[in-house]
Every structure is written in C-alpha cells, then in structure tokens.
Coordinates of C-alpha atoms and ligand atoms in Angstrom, one line a residue:
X1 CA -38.9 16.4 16.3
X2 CA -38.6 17.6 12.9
X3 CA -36.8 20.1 12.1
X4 CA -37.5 24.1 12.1
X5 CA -35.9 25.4 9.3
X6 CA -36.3 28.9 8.0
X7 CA -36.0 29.4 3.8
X8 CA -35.2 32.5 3.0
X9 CA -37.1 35.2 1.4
X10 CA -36.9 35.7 -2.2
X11 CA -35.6 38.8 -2.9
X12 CA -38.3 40.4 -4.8
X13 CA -41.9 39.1 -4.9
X14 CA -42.5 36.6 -7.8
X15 CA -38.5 36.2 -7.6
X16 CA -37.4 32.7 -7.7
X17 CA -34.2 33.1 -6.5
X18 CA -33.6 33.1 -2.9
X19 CA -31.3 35.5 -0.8
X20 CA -29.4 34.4 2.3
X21 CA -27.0 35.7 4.1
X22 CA -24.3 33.5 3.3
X23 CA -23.9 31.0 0.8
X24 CA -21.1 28.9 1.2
X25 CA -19.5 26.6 -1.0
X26 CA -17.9 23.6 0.2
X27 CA -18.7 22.0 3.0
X28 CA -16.1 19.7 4.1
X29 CA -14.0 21.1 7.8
X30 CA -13.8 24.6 7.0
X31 CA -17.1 25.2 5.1
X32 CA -19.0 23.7 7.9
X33 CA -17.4 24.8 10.4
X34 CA -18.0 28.9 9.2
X35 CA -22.0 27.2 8.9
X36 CA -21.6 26.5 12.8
X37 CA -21.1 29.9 13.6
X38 CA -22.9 31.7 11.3
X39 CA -25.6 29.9 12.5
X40 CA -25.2 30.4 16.1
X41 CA -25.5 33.6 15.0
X42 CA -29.2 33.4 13.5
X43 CA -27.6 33.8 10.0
X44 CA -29.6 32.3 7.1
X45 CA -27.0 29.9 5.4
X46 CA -26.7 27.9 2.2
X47 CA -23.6 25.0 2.1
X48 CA -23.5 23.5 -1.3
X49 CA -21.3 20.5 -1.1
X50 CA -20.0 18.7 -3.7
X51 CA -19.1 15.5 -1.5
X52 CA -15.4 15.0 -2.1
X53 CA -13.6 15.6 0.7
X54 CA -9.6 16.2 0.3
X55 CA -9.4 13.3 2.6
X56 CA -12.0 11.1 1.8
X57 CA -9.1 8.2 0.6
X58 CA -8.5 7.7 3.7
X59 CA -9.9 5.2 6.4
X60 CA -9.1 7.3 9.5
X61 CA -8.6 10.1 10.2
X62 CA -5.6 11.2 12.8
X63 CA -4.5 14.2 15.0
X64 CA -8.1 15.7 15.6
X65 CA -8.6 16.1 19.4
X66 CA -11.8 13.9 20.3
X67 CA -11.7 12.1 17.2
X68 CA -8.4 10.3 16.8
X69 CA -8.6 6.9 14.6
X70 CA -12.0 7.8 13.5
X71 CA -13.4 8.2 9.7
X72 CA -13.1 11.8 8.0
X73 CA -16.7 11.0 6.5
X74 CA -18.3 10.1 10.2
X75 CA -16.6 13.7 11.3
X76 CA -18.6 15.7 8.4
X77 CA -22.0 13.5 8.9
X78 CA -21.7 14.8 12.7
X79 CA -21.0 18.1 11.9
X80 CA -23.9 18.7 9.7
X81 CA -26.2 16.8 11.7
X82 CA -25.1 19.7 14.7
X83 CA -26.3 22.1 12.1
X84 CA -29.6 20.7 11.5
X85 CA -30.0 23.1 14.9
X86 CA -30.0 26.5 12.7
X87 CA -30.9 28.2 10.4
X88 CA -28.5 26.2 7.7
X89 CA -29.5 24.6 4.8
X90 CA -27.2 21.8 3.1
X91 CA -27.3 20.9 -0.1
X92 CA -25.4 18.5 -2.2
X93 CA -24.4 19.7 -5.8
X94 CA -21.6 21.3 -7.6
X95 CA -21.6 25.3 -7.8
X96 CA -20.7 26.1 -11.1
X97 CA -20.7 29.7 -11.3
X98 CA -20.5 32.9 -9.3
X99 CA -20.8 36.5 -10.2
X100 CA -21.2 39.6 -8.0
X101 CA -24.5 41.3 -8.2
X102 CA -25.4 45.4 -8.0
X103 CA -27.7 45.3 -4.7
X104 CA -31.2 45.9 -5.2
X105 CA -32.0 49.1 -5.1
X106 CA -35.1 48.4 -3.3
X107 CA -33.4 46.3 -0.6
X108 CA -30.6 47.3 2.0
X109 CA -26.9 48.3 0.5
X110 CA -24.3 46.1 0.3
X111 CA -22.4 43.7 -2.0
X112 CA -24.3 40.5 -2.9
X113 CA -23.1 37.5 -5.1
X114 CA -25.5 35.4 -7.4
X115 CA -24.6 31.6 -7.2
X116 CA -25.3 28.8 -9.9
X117 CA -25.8 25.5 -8.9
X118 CA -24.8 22.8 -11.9
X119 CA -28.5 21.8 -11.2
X120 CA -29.2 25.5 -12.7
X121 CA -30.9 26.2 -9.4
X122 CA -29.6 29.8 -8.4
X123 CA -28.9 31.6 -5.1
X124 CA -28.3 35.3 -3.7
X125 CA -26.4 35.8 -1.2
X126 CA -25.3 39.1 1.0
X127 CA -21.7 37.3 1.2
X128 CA -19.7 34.6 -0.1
X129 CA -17.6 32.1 1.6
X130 CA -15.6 29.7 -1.0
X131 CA -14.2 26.8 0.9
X132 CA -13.6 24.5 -1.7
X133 CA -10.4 22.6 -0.9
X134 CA -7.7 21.5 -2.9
X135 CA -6.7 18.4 -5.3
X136 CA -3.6 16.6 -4.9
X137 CA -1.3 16.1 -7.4
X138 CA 0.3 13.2 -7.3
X139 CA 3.9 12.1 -8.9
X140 CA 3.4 10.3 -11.9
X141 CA 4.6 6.9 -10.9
X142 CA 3.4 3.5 -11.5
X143 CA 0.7 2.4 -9.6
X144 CA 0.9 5.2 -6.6
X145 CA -2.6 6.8 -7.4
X146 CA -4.1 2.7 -6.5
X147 CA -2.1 3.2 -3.0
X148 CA -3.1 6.9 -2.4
X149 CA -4.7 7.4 1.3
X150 CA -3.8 3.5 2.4
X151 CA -0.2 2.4 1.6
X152 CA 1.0 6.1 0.2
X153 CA 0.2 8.8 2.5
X154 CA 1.2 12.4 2.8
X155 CA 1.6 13.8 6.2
X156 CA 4.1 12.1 9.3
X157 CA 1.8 13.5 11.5
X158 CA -1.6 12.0 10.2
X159 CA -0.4 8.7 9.2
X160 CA 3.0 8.4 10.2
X161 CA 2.4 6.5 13.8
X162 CA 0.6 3.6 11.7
X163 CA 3.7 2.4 10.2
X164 CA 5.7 2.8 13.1
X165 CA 8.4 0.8 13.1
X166 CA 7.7 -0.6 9.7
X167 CA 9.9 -0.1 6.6
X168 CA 9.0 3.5 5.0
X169 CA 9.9 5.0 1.6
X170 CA 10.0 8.7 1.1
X171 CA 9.4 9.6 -3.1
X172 CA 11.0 13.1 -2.9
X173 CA 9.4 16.2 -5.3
X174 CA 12.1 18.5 -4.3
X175 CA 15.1 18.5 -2.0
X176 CA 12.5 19.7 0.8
X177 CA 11.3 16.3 1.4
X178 CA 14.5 15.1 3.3
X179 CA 12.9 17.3 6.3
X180 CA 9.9 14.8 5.5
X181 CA 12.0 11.9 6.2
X182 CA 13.5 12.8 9.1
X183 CA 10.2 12.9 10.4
X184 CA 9.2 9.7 9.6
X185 CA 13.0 8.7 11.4
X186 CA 11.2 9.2 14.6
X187 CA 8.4 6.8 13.9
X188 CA 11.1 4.3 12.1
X189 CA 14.4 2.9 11.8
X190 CA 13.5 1.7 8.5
X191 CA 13.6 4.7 6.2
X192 CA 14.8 5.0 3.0
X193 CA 14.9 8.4 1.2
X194 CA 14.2 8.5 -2.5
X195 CA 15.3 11.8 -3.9
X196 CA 14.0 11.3 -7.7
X197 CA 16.9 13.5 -9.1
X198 CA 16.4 16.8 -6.6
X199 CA 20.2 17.8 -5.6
X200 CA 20.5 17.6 -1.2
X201 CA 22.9 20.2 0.5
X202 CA 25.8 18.3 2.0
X203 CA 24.2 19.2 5.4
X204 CA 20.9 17.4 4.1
X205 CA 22.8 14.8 3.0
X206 CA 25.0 13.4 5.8
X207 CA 21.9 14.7 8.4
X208 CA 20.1 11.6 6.5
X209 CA 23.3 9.9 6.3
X210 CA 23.9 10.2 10.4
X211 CA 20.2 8.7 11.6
X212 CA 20.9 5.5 9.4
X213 CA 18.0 7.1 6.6
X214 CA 19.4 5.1 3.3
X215 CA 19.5 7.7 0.2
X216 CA 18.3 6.3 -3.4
X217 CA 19.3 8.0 -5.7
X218 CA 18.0 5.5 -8.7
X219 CA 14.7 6.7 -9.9
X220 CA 11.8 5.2 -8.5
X221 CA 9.5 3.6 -11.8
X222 CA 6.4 2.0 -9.5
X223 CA 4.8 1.4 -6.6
X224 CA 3.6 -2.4 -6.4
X225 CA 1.4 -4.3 -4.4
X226 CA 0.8 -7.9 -3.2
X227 CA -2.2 -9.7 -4.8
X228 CA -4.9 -8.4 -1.9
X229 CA -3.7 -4.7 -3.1
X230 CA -1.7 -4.5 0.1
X231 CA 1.7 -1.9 -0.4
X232 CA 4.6 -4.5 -0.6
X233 CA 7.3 -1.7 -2.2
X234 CA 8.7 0.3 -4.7
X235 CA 11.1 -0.8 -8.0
X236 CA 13.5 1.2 -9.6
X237 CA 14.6 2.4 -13.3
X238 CA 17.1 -0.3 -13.2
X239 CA 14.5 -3.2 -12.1
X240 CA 15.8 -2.7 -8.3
X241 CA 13.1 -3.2 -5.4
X242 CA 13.2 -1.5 -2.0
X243 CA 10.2 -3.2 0.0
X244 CA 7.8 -1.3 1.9
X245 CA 5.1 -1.1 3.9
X246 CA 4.3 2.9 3.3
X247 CA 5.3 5.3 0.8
X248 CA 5.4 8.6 1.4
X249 CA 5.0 11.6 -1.1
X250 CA 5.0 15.1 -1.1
X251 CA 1.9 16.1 -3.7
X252 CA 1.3 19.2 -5.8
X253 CA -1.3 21.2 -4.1
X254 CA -3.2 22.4 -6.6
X255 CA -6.2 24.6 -5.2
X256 CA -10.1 24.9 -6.0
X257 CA -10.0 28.5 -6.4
X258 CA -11.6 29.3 -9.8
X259 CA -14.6 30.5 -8.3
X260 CA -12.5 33.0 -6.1
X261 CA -10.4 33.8 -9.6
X262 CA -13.6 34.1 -12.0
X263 CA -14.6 37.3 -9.0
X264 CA -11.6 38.5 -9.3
X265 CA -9.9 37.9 -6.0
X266 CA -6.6 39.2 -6.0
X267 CA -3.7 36.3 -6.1
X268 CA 0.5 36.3 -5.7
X269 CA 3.0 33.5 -6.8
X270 CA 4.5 32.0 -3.6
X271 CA 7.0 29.3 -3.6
X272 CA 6.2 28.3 -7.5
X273 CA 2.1 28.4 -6.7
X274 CA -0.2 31.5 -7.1
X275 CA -2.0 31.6 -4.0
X276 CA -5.7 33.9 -3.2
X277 CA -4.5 36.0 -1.2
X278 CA -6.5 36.5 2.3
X279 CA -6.5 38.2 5.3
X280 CA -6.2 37.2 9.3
X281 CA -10.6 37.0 9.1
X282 CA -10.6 34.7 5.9
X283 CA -11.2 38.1 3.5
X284 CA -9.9 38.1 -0.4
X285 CA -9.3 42.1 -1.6
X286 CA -13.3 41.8 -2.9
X287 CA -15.8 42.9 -0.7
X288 CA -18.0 40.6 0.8
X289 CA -15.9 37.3 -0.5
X290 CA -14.2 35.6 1.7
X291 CA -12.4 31.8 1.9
X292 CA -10.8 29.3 4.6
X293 CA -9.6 25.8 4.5
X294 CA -7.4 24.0 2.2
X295 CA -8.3 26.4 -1.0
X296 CA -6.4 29.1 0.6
X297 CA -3.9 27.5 2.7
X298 CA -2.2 23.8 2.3
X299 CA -1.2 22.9 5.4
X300 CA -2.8 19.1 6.0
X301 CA -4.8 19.4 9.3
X302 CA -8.7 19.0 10.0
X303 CA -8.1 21.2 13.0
X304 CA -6.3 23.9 11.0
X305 CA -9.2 23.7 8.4
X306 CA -11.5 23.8 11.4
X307 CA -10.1 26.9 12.9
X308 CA -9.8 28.7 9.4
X309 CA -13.4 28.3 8.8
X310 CA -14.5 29.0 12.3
X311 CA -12.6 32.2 12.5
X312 CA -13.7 33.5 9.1
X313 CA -17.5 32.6 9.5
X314 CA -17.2 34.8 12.8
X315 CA -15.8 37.3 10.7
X316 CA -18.4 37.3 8.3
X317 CA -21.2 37.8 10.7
X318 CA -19.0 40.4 12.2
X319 CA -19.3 42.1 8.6
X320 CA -23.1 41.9 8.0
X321 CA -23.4 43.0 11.9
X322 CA -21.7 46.3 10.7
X323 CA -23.6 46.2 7.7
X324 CA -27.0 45.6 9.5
X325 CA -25.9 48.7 11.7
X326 CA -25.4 51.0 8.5
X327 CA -28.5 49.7 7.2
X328 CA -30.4 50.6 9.9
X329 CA -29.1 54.0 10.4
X330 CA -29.7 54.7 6.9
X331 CA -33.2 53.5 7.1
X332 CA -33.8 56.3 10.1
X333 CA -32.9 58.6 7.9
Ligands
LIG1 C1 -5.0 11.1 2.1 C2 -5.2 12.2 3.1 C3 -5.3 11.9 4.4 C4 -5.4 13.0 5.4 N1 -5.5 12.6 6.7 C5 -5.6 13.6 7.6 C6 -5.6 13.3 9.0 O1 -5.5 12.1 9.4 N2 -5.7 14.3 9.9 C7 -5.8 15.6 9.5 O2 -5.9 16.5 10.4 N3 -5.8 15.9 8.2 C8 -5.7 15.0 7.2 N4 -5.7 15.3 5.9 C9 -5.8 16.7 5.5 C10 -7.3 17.1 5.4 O3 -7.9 16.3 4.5 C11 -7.5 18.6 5.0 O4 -6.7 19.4 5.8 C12 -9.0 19.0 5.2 O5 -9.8 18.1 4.5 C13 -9.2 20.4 4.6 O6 -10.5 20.8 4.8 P1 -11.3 21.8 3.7 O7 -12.6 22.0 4.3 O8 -10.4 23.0 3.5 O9 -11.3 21.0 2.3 P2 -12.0 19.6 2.0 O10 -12.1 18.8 3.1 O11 -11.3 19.1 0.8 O12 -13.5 20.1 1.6 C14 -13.8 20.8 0.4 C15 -15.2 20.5 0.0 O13 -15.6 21.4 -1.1 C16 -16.3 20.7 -2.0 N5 -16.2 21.4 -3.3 C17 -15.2 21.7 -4.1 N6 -15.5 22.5 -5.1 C18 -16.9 22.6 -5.0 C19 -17.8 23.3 -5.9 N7 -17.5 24.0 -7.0 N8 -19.1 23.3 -5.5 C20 -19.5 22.6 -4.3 N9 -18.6 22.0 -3.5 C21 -17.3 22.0 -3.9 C22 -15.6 19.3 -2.1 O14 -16.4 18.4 -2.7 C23 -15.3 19.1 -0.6 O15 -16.4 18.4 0.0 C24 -5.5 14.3 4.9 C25 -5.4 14.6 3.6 C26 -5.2 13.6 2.7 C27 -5.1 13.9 1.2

C-alpha cells in the first residue's frame, strides 16, 4: 500500500519553508532511533542524512542483540523502512547550516530553529535534534587508513572474537591502551602491545608482562598487507616485522558538533577533548536543541547509540507536550 505521509504545513501562507516538529540531523542509530519515537508519538519529523555512517567500514556489525554478524548498513535500511509507518520524512543531503529563529508571532510560543540543506532547501523546525556522529582519527601510520574496519579495528568487544586466537597487535595512542590489550588477552594468546613511545606504570607493565602480552617498544612505521589486501602485519622504525592478522588502534574521536557549536551550545574540555555538554534527556544549555549518539558521547556501541537517541527523542516529545499544554492554555485566554 503506499504510503500515508503527512508534509507539513508551511508556516505562513505563500511560505516555502516547511515547519515540523523536529528536524533531525543525522540519521544513522541515534538519529533514527529519536525518529522512531517521535513518531510513535504523531510528531511531524524531518531526518536529513548524509549517508556516512561511523561504522560503515565495516562488514558486520557485532554486539547488537538480534543482529549479531549482520551489516551496519542492512540495520539502518530496516530502521527507516519501520519508519515509513509515521509521520517521518527521510531525506538524504548534508545540512549545512542552522540558526535559531524568533517564533512567529502569529503562531504558538516557543523556540524554533531554521535548517539549511546543502541543496539550499530550508526547514523550520519547533526543535532540533543533532545526531551527527563522530570521525575517527586515525594514527598516521603507513598504510593503516587501507586496513581501517577489516584488518584494523577499534573495539575488543565488536571485533575482537573474529580474531580469536589469531596473532593481534595493539598501536598504543597513550599509555591507556594497555587496558586495550588486556582485552584482546582474553580472545588471544598472541598479543603483542605496541606502545609508540607512551611511558607504562610498572604495574601496567609487568600486568602485560605476567599474561605473556609481548611489549614493543620500537616504533611501529606501517601496516602491510599481502597482495589480495589481506592484513599480514606491522614493520618497525628499524625495518623489524611483527606479523599479524588484526591491528588494533585507539583513534582520536573527533566529533560532528559544529552545528551544535555555530548555536551556541555550551561545551567543557574533558580528558584533552571539548565535549557539548548534555543532560540525562539528550538537552545542550539551548532551549529546544538537543543531541544523542556518537556526537556527544564516544563510547563505540550501536546499542548505546540506540538508547541515546531513543531516550532523547522521548524527551523531546516530552518537551513540545509541555509546550502544547502552555500553548493551549494561553490560547484560552
Ligand atoms: C570500524 C567500526 C566498527 C564498528 N563496529 C561496531 C560493532 O560491531 N558494534 C557496535 O555496537 N558498534 C560498532 N561501532 C560503533 C558504531 O559505529 C557507533 O557507535 C554508531 O555508529 C554511533 O551511531 P550515531 O548515530 O551516533 O552516529 P553515526 O552512525 O556515525 O551516524 C551519524 C550520521 O549523521 C550523518 N551526518 C553527519 N553530519 C551530517 C550533516 N551535517 N548533515 C546530515 N547528516 C549528517 C552521517 O552521514 C551519519 O549517517 C563501530 C565503529 C567503527 C568505527
């Protein structure tokens, strides 16, 4: 059957631009999952999606409850054909620039947000959701950035069980990253811990040295790869080689947030990154703005994006409910 769906109304008659109640921008787990409950709860909603999912390197995706081994793509596809139910519009583009808007006097109160679309296409919207993800950083090292999301991975708990039992490098950022490769210990007894110059406690140290985890300390130069582009290991400043089936590195998480900065939203350093700050509900110190999902947060789960955006988008309806309440009051007189 096609589908129902419901444009909005533009705001003033002859008005071009349309206003819904929540645009949201990015629609990869969080962004889509806020759609889902926004439009459970009859809310007009705009996704604009610029199709590059934080995880769309990799195959498969891992550690997602009903959808273990399967690809991150097929999990977005499925979500937004579930949202094909509401009243949720998905579009595919970049959005290039926000601004908040004073509310039309001859509409009801509250904060509003104009949205530009790279297309030039141009949205209102009662609130703003920025879910926009974050870019990894990678070391700059020799052929890693080929490898990234099949031979080099990030996260023991997405991709370590793959290379169970194989032979596993760890490319150390900081001294932090020996906690990495005692994780990977449990998968493998083949670990070797590449610490790139950062300086191990002696407890760090001899904790690697007691599980048999072999410490490097000779700077790693490259990642190389056998002629079919399959991860055969990792050569040193001195011209040493460790093979290797996976490398594993600890990126720079470098967040999407300039939309969230160019409003405004109100930010503090935090272990050497300035973070948007947000509350429990997904709400930045602006009034009606709100994010979820990797651009606020970088911990390296689908379900943890999932529940961010599902908890905010409840939170936003909880917000125009209020607002609907004062509106209608006021409109009683
Ligand atoms: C290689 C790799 C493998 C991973 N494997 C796993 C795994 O197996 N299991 C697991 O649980 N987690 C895994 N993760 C982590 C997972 O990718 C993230 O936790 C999750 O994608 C975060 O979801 P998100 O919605 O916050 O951001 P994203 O998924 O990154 O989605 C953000 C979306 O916003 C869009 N966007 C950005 N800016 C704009 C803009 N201005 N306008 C419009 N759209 C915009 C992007 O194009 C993107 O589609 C992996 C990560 C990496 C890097």
């Amino acid at each position: 059957m096609p589908r129902r769906r419901r444009r909005p109304r533009p705001r003033r008659p002859g008005s071009a631009v349309a206003t819904w109640d929540v645009v949201i921008v990015g629609g990869g787990s969080a962004g889509l999952s806020a759609a889902l409950m926004l439009g459970r709860s009859r809310r007009s909603v705009l996704v604009v999606d610029g199709g590059r999912p934080r995880n769309a390197p990799a195959r498969h995706m891992h550690g997602v409850l009903g959808r273990d081994h399967t690809s991150p793509l097929d999990l977005l596809a499925a979500g937004r054909a579930e949202l094909t139910r509401y009243d949720v519009a998905v579009e595919s583009g970049e959005v290039a620039d926000v601004a908040g808007v004073e509310a039309d006097a001859s509409g009801p109160a509250g904060p509003a947000f104009e949205v530009v679309l790279d297309s030039g296409e141009r949205h209102l919207a009662r609130r703003l959701l920025v879910a926009t993800g974050l870019r990894d950083e990678l070391p700059d090292i020799a052929g890693l950035a080929d490898q990234w999301g099949r031979g080099v991975a990030l996260c023991p708990y997405c991709e370590g069980w793959e290379f169970r039992d194989r032979r596993i490098a760890v490319i150390a950022s900081s001294a932090a990253n020996a906690h990495q490769a005692q994780l990977l210990r449990q998968l493998s007894a083949d670990v070797v811990f590449c610490s790139q110059g950062a300086v191990l406690t002696p407890a760090a140290r001899s904790g690697l040295d007691a599980r048999g985890i072999v410490v490097e300390d000779r700077r790693v130069v490259e990642v190389f790869a056998d002629d079919g582009g399959r991860l055969r290991g990792i050569r040193l400043e001195d011209g040493g080689e460790w093979e290797a089936d996976a490398v594993f590195v600890a990126p720079k998480a470098v967040p999407h947030d300039d939309l969230l900065r160019r409003l405004r939203a109100r930010s503090m350093r935090q272990g050497g990154v300035d973070h948007v700050l947000v509350d429990e509900d997904g709400r930045t110190s602006v009034r009606g703005l709100y994010a979820a999902g990797n651009v606020v947060g970088s911990r390296s789960s689908v379900p943890w994006a999932m529940s961010s955006g599902s908890l905010t988008g409840a939170a936003i309806n909880a917000d125009l409910v209020d607002e609907d309440i004062r509106n209608a009051v006021d409109a009683r007189g």
